[in-house]
Short mmCIF file of C-alpha atoms in Angstrom, two decimals:
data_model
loop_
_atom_site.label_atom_id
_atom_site.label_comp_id
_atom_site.label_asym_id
_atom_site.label_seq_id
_atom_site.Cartn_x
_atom_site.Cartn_y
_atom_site.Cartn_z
CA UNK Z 1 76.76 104.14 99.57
CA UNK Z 2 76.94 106.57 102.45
CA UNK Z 3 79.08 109.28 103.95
CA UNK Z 4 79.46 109.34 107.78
CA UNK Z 5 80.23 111.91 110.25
CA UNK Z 6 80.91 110.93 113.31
CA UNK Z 7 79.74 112.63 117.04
CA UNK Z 8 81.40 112.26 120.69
CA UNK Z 9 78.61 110.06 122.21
CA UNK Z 10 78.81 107.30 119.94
CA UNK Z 11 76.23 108.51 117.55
CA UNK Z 12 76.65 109.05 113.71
CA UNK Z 13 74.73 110.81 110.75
CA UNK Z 14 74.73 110.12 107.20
CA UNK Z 15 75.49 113.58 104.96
CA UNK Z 16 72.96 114.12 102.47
CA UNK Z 17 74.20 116.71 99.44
CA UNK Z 18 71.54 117.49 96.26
CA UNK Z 19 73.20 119.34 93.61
CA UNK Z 20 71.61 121.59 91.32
CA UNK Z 21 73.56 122.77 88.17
CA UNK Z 22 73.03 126.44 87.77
CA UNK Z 23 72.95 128.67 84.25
CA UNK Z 24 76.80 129.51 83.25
CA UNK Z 25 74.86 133.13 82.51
CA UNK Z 26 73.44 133.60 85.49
CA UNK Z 27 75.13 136.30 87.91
CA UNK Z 28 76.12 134.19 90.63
CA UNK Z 29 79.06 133.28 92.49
CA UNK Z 30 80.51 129.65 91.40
CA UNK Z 31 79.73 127.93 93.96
CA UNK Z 32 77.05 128.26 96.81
CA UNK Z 33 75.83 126.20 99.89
CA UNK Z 34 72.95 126.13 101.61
CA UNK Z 35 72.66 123.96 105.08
CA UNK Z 36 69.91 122.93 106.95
CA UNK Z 37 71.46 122.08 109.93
CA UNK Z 38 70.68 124.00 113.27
CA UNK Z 39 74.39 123.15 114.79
CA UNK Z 40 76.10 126.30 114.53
CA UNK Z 41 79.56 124.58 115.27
CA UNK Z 42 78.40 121.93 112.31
CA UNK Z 43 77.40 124.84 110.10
CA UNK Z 44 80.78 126.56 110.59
CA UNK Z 45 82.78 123.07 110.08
CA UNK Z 46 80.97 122.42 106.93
CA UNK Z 47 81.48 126.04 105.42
CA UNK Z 48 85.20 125.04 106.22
CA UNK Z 49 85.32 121.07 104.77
CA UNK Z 50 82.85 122.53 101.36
CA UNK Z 51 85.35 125.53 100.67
CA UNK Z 52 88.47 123.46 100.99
CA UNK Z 53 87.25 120.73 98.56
CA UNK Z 54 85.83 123.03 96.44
CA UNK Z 55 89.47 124.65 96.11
CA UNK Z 56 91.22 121.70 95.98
CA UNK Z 57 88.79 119.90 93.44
CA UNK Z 58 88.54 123.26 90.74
CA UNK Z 59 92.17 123.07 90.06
CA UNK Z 60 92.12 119.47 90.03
CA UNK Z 61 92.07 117.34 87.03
CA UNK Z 62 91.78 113.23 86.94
CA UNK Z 63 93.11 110.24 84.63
CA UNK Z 64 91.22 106.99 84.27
CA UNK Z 65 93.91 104.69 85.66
CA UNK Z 66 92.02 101.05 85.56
CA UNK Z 67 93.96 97.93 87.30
CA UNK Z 68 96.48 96.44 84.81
CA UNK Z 69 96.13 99.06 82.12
CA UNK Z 70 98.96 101.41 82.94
CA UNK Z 71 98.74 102.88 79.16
CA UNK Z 72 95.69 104.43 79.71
CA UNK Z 73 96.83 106.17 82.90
CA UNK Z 74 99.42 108.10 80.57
CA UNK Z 75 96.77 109.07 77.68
CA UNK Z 76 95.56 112.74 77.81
CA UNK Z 77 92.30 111.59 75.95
CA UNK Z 78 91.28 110.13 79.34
CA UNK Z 79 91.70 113.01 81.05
CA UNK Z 80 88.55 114.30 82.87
CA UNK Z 81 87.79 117.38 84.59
CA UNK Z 82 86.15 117.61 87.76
CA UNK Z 83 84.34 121.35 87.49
CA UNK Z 84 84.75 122.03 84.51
CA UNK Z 85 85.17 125.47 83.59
CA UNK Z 86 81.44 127.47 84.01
CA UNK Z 87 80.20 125.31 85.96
CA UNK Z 88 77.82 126.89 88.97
CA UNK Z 89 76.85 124.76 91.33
CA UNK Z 90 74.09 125.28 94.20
CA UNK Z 91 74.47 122.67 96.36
CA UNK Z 92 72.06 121.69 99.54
CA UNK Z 93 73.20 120.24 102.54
CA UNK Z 94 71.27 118.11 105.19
CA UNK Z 95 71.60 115.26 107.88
CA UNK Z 96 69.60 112.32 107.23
CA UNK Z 97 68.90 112.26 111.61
CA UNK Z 98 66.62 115.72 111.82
CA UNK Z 99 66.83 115.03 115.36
CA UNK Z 100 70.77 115.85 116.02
CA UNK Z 101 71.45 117.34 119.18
CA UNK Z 102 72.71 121.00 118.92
CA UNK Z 103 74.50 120.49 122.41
CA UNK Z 104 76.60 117.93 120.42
CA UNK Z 105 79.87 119.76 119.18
CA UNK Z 106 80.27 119.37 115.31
CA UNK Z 107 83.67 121.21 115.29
CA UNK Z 108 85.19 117.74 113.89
CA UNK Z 109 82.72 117.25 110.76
CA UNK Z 110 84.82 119.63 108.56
CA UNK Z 111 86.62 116.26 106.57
CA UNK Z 112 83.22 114.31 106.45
CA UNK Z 113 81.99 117.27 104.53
CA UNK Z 114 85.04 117.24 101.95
CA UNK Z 115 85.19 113.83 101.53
CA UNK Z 116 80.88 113.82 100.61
CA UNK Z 117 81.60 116.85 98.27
CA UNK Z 118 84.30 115.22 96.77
CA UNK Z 119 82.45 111.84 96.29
CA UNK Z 120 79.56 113.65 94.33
CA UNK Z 121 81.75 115.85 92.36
CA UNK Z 122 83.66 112.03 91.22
CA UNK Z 123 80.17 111.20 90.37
CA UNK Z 124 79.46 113.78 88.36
CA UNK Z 125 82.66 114.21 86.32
CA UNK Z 126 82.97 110.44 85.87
CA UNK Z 127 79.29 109.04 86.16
CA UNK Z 128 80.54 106.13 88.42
CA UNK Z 129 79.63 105.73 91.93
CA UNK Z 130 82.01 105.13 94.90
CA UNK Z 131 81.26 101.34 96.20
CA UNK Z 132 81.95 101.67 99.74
CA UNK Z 133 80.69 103.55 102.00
CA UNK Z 134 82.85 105.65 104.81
CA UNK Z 135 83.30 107.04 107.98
CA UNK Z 136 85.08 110.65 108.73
CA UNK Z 137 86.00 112.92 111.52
CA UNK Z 138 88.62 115.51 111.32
CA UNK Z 139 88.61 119.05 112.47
CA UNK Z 140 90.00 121.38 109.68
CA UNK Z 141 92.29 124.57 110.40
CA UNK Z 142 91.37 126.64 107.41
CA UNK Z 143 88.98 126.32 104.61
CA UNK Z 144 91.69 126.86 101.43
CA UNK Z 145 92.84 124.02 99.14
CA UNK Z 146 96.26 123.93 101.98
CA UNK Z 147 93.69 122.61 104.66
CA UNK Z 148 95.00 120.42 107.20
CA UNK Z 149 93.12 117.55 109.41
CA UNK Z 150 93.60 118.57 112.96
CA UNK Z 151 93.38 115.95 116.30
CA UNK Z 152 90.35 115.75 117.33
CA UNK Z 153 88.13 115.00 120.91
CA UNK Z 154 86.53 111.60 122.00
CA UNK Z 155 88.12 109.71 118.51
CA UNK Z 156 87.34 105.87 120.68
CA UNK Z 157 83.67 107.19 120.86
CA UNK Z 158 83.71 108.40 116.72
CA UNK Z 159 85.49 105.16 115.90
CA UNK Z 160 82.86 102.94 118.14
CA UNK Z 161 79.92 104.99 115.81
CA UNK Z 162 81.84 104.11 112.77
CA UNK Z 163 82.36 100.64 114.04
CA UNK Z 164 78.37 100.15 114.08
CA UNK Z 165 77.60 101.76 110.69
CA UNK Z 166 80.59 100.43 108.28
CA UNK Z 167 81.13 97.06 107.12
CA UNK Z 168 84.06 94.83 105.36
CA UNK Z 169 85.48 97.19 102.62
CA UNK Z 170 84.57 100.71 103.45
CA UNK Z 171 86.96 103.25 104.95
CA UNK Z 172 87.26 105.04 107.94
CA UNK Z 173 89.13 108.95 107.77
CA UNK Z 174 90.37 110.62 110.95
CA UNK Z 175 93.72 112.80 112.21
CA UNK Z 176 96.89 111.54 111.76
CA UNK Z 177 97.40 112.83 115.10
CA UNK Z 178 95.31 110.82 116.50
CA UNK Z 179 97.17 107.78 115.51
CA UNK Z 180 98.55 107.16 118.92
CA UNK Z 181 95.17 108.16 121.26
CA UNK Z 182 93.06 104.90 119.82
CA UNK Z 183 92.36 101.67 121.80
CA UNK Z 184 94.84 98.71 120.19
CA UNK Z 185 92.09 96.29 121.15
CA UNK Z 186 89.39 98.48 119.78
CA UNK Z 187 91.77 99.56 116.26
CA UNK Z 188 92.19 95.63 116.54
CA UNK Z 189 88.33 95.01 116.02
CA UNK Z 190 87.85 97.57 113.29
CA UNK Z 191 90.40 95.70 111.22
CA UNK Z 192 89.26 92.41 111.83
CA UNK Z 193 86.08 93.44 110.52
CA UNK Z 194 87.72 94.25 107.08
CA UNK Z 195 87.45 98.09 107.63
CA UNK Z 196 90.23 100.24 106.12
CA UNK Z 197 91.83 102.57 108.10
CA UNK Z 198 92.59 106.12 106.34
CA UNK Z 199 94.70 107.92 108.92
CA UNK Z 200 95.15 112.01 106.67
CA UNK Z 201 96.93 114.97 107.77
CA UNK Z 202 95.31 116.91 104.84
CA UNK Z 203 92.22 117.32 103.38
CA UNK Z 204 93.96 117.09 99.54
CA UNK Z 205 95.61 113.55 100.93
CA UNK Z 206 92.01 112.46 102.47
CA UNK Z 207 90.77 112.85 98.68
CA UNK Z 208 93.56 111.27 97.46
CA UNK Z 209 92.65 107.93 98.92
CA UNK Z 210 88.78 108.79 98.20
CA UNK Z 211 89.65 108.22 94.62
CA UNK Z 212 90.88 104.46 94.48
CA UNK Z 213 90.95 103.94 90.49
CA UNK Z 214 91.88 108.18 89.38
CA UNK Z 215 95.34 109.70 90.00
CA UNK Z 216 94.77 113.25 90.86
CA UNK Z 217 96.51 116.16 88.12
CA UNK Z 218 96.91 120.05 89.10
CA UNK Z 219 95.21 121.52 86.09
CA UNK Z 220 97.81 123.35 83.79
CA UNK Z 221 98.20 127.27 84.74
CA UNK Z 222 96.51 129.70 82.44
CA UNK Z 223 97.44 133.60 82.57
CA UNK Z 224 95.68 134.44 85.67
CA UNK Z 225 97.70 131.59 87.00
CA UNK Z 226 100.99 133.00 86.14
CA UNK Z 227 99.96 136.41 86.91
CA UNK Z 228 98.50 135.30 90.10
CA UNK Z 229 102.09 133.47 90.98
CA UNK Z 230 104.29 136.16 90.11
CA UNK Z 231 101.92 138.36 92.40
CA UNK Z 232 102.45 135.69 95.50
CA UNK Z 233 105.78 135.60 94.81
CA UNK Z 234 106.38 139.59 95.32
CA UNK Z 235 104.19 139.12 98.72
CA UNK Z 236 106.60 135.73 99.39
CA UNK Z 237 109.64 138.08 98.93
CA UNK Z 238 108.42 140.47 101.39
CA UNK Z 239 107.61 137.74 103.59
CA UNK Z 240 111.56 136.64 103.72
CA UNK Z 241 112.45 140.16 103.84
CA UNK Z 242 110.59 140.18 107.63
CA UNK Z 243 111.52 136.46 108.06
CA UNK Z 244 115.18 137.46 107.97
CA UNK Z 245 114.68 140.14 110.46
CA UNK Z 246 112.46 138.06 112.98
CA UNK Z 247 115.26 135.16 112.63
CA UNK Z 248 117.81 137.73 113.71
CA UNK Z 249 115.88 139.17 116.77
CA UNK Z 250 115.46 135.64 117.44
CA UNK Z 251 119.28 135.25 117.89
CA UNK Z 252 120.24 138.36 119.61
CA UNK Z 253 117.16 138.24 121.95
CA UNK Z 254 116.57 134.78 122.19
CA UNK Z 255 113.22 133.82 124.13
CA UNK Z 256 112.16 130.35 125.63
CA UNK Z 257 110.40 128.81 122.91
CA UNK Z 258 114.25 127.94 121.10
CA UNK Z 259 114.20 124.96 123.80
CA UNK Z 260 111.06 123.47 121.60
CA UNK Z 261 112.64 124.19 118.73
CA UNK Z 262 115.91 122.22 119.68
CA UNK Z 263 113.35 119.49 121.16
CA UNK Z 264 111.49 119.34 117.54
CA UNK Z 265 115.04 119.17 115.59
CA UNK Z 266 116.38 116.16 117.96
CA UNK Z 267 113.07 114.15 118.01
CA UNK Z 268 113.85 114.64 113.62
CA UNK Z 269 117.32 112.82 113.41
CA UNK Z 270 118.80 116.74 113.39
CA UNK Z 271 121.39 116.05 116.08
CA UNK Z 272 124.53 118.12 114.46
CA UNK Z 273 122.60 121.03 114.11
CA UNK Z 274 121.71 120.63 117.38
CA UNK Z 275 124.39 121.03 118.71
CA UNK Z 276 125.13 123.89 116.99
CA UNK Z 277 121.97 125.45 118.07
CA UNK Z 278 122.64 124.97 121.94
CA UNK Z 279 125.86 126.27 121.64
CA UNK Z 280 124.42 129.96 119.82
CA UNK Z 281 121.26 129.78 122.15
CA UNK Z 282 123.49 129.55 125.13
CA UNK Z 283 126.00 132.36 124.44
CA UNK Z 284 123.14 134.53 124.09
CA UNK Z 285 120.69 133.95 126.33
CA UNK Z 286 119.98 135.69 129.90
CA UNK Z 287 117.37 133.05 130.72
CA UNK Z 288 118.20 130.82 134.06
CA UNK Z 289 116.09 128.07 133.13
CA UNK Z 290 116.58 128.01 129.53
CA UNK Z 291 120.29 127.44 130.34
CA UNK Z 292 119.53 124.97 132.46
CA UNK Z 293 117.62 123.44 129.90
CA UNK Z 294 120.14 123.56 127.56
CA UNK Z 295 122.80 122.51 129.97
CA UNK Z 296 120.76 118.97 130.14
CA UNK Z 297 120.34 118.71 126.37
CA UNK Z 298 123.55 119.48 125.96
CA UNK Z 299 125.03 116.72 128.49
CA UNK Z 300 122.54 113.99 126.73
CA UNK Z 301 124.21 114.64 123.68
CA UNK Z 302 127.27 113.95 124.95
CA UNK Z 303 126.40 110.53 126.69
CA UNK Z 304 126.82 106.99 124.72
CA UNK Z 305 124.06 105.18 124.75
CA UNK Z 306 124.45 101.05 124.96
CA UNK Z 307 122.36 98.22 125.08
CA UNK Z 308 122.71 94.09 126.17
CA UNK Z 309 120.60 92.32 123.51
CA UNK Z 310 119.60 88.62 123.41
CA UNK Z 311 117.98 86.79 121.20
CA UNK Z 312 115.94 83.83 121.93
CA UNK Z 313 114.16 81.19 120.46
CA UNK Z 314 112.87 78.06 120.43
CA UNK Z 315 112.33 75.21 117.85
CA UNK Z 316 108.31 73.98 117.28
CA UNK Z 317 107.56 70.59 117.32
CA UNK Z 318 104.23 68.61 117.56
CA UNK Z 319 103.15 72.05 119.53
CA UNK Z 320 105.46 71.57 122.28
CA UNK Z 321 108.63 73.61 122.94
CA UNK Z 322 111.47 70.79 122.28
CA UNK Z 323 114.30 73.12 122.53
CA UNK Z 324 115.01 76.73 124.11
CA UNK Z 325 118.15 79.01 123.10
CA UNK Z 326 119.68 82.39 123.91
CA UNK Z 327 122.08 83.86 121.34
CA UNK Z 328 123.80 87.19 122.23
CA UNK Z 329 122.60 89.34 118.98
CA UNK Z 330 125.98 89.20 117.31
CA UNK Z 331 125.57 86.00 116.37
CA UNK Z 332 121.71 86.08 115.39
CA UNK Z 333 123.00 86.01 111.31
CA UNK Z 334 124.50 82.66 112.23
CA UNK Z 335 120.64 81.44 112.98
CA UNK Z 336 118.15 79.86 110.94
CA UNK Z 337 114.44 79.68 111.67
CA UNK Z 338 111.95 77.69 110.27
CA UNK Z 339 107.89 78.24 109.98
CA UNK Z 340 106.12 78.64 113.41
CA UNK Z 341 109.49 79.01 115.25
CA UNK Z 342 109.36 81.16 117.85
CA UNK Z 343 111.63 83.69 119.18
CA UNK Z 344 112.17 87.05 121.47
CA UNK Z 345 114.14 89.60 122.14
CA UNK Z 346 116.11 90.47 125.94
CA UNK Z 347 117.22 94.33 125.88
CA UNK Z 348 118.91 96.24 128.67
CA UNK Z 349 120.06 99.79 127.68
CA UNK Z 350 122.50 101.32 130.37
CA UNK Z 351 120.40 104.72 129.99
CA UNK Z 352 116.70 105.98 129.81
CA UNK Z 353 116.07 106.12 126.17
CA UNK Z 354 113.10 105.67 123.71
CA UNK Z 355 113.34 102.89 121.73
CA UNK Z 356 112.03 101.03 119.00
CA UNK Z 357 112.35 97.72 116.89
CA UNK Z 358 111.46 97.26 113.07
CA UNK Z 359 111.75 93.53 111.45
CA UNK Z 360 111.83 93.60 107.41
CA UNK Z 361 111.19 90.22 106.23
CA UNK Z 362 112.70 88.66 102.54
CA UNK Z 363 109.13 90.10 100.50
CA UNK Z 364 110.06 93.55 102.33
CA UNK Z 365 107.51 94.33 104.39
CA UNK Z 366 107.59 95.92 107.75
CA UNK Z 367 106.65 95.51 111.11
CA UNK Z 368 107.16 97.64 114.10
CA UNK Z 369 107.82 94.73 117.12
CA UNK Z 370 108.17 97.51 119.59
CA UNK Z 371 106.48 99.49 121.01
CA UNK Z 372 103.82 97.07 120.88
CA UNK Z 373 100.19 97.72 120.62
CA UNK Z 374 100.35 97.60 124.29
CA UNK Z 375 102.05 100.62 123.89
CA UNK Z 376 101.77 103.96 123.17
CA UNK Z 377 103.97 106.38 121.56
CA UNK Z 378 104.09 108.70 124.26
CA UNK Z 379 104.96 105.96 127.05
CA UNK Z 380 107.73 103.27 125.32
CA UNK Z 381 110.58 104.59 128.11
CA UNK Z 382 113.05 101.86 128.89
CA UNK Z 383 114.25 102.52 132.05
CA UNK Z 384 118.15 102.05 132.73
CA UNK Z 385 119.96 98.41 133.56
CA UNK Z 386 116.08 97.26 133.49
CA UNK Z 387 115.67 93.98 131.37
CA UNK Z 388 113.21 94.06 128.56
CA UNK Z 389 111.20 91.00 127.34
CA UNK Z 390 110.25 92.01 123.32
CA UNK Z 391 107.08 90.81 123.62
CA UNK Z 392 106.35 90.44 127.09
CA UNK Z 393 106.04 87.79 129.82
CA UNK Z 394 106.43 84.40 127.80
CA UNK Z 395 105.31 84.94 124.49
CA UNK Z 396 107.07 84.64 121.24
CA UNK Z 397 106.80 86.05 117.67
CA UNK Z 398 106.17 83.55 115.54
CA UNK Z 399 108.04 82.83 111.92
CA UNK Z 400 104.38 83.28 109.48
CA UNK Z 401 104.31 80.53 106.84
CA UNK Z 402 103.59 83.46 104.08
CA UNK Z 403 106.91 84.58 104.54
CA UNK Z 404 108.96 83.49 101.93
CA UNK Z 405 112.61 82.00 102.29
CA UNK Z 406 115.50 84.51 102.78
CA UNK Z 407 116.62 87.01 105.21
CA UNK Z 408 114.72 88.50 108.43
CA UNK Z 409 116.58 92.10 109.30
CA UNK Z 410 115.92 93.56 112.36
CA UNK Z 411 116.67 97.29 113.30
CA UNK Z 412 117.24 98.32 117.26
CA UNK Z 413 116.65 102.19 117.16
CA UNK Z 414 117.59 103.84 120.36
CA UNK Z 415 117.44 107.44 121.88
CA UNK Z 416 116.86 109.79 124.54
CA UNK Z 417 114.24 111.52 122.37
CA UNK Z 418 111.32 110.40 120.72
CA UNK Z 419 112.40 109.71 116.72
CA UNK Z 420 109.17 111.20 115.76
CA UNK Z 421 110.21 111.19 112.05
CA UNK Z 422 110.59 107.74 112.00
CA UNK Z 423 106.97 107.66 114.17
CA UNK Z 424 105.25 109.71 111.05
CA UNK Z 425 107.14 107.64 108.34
CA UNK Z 426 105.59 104.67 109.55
CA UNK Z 427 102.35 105.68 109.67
CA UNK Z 428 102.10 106.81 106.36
CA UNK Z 429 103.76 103.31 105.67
CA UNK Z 430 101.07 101.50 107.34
CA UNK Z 431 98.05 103.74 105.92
CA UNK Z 432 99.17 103.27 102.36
CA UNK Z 433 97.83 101.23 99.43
CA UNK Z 434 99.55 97.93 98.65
CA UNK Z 435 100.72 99.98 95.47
CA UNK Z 436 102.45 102.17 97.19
CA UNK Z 437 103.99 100.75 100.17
CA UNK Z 438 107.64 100.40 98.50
CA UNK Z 439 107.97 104.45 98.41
CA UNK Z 440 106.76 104.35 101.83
CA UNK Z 441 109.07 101.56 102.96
CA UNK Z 442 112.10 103.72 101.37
CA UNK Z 443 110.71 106.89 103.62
CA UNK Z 444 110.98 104.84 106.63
CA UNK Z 445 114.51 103.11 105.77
CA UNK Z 446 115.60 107.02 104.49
CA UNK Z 447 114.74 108.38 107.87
CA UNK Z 448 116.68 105.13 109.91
CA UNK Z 449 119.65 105.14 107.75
CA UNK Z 450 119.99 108.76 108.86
CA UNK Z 451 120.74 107.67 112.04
CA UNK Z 452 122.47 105.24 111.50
CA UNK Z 453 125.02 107.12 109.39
CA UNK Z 454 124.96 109.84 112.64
CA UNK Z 455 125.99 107.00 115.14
CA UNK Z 456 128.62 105.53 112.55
CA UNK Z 457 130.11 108.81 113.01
CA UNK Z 458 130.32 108.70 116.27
CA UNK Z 459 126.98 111.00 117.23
CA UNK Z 460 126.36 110.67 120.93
CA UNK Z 461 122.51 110.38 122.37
CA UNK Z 462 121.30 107.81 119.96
CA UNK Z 463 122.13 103.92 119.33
CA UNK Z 464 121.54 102.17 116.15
CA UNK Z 465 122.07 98.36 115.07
CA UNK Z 466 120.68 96.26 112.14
CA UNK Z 467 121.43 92.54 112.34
CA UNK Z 468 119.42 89.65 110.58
CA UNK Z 469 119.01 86.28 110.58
CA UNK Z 470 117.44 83.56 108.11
CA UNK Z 471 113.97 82.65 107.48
CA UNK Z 472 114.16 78.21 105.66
#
């Protein structure tokens, strides 16, 4: 099986590693590389994605955790490491295409290096062999175990080159930030063709999800470990110490960036310590357009949001429409729909706001209705006392006959900031194994029902509403 990266003209390259175990006696560092590639920016992104997983993997220990045998995932005698202690490795890196062009920037090969190391490491410690193959592209901040995946350049272009080299079954790893930049029609294709989508914000997550049937363990701290901590946590002292002093220049001298910050806590559900925060910002800053800017925030958060919502539907029979209603949304519990019914939504919000619509069905899984694929996350603005067809022109969801009998709930999430929490939550919903999707599905509904609690209370600049209605 083979290990991807991924370039911004629609080309690819498969990694090739050789490992060779070197003496425990001889006097050599741990762990070296050497890479015969001629990309500088390649070299430098691979020095990054080899250090990190190197980092991540040497304090990393793994249980055997086989489908249906969750005994054995609890038993320390299956416990493998994956370097074990002495171990020197000298490990050779190459492209299988000689040919790559150096004009080609390789800044966003440092997770397609990781993921490869990783993969051969597995092999190694466990003597089985991945069985799909994958695709990665993911620029990396920092080469420590704490490395993050950053966005990345031309991702349509790296996912058309992974397109043509994966098939049914094999992954494909890029940003999580780059979530909202990719084609719906082209993400569309991808999954049709059975490939699974691996969206990472960290290199330590991205090898997470490498390992399908092994639950990553931190190895157990020896001396130098504790020794090591108590030293970080004298530095992490001194680092407060300074904190503390920057936090209180920041509020007697205030500068412009405290508008981002307020932005970053309202797009989180933070909206009573937002207000809070305008209020201190604005008694001490000298800034005209800061308090300007605050002046806005603070009369959004002081403005009700409402909505007009309408439900319709319409009853299938012998594929024709026999019979068309409109419910306002209060009484959508008093509604039953059967399989292949269709039905839509009609919003109007009195303000510009972003919003957003979930649907939970009786087996609990969740579905984002708006914004639709059509849209992105950046550009789902309703406009004010403009009506809304959810989805558009004359189509209809449709009741799926795999959904079993019981309730439908659907959540109306409204604001005039971007719930970017609630963006992230589902995300990591969506990108997670069947296994786990119930503590991803409690994320989500933790990060909702924090609004909603802020607009029972009475929280301006938001609008919240849950109603349901039954699935025969």
């Amino acid at each position: 099986m083979a290990t991807f990266t991924l370039f911004s003209d629609n080309s690819s390259s498969i990694i090739l590693y050789d490992f060779l175990e070197v003496s425990p006696t001889e006097d050599v560092p741990p762990i070296q590389f050497k890479i015969f590639i001629s990309n500088e920016e390649v070299i430098d992104s691979a020095e990054k994605g080899l250090w990190a997983a190197y980092l991540i993997l040497k304090n990393t220990e793994i249980r055997s955790r086989t489908a249906g045998d969750k005994k054995s995932f609890r038993t320390s005698q299956n416990l493998v490491k994956l370097i074990p202690p002495g171990k020197k490795y000298y490990v050779v890196i190459d492209f299988e295409d000689r040919k790559l062009k150096r004009s080609l920037s390789g800044e966003s090969s440092g997770l397609a290096f990781s993921l490869e190391f990783a993969r051969e490491i597995y092999k190694k410690a466990t003597g089985k062999t991945l069985e799909y193959s994958f695709a990665a592209t993911g620029e990396l901040d920092k080469r420590t175990r704490e490395a993050g995946v950053k966005k990345v350049e031309a991702i349509e272009e790296k996912f058309k080159a992974a397109l043509k080299n994966l098939k049914a079954g094999d992954k494909l790893f890029y940003p999580l930030e780059n979530e909202q930049d990719i084609n719906p029609i082209l993400k569309a294709t991808i999954l049709n063709k059975g490939i699974i989508l691996c969206p990472v914000s960290t290199v330590e997550g991205a090898i997470e999800l490498l390992f399908e049937n092994y639950s990553i363990i931190p190895k157990k701290a020896g001396r130098a470990d504790h020794l090591m901590r108590k030293l970080m946590f004298g530095i992490l002292a001194v680092s407060l110490i300074f904190a503390l002093i920057f936090i209180f220049n920041l509020f007697t001298h205030p500068v412009s960036s405290g508008y981002d910050q307020i932005i970053y806590s309202l797009e989180h559900g933070k909206f009573i310590k937002t207000k809070n925060e305008i209020k201190t910002f604005l008694n001490k800053t000298q800034d005209g357009n800061l308090i300007r800017d605050l002046e806005g925030l603070k009369q959004q958060l002081d403005s009700d949001i409402f909505f007009a919502i309408n439900f319709e539907y319409y009853e299938k029979e012998n594929e024709i429409i026999a019979n068309k209603n409109q419910a306002p949304i209060l009484e959508l519990q008093d509604l039953s729909l059967s399989n292949n019914d269709g039905y839509r939504f009609k919003v109007t919000a009195n303000k510009n706001c972003y919003f957003y619509l979930f649907q939970f069905d009786s087996e609990k899984s969740v579905e984002l209705l708006f914004p639709l694929s059509s849209f992105s996350m950046e550009n789902h603005f309703l406009i004010s006392e403009r009506s809304y067809s959810i989805p558009g022109a004359n189509n209809y969801f449709f009741i799926q006959d795999e959904i079993h009998q019981g309730l439908i709930t659907i959540y109306f999430i409204a604001s005039f900031w971007r719930a970017k929490d609630i963006e992230q939550a589902f995300y990591e919903y969506e990108a997670a194994k069947p296994g786990k999707k119930k503590l991803y599905q409690d994320k989500l509904l933790e990060r909702m029902f924090i609004r909603s609690k802020l607009y029972e209370k009475g929280i301006k600049g938001i609008f919240f509403k849950k109603e349901f209605f039954l699935k025969e």
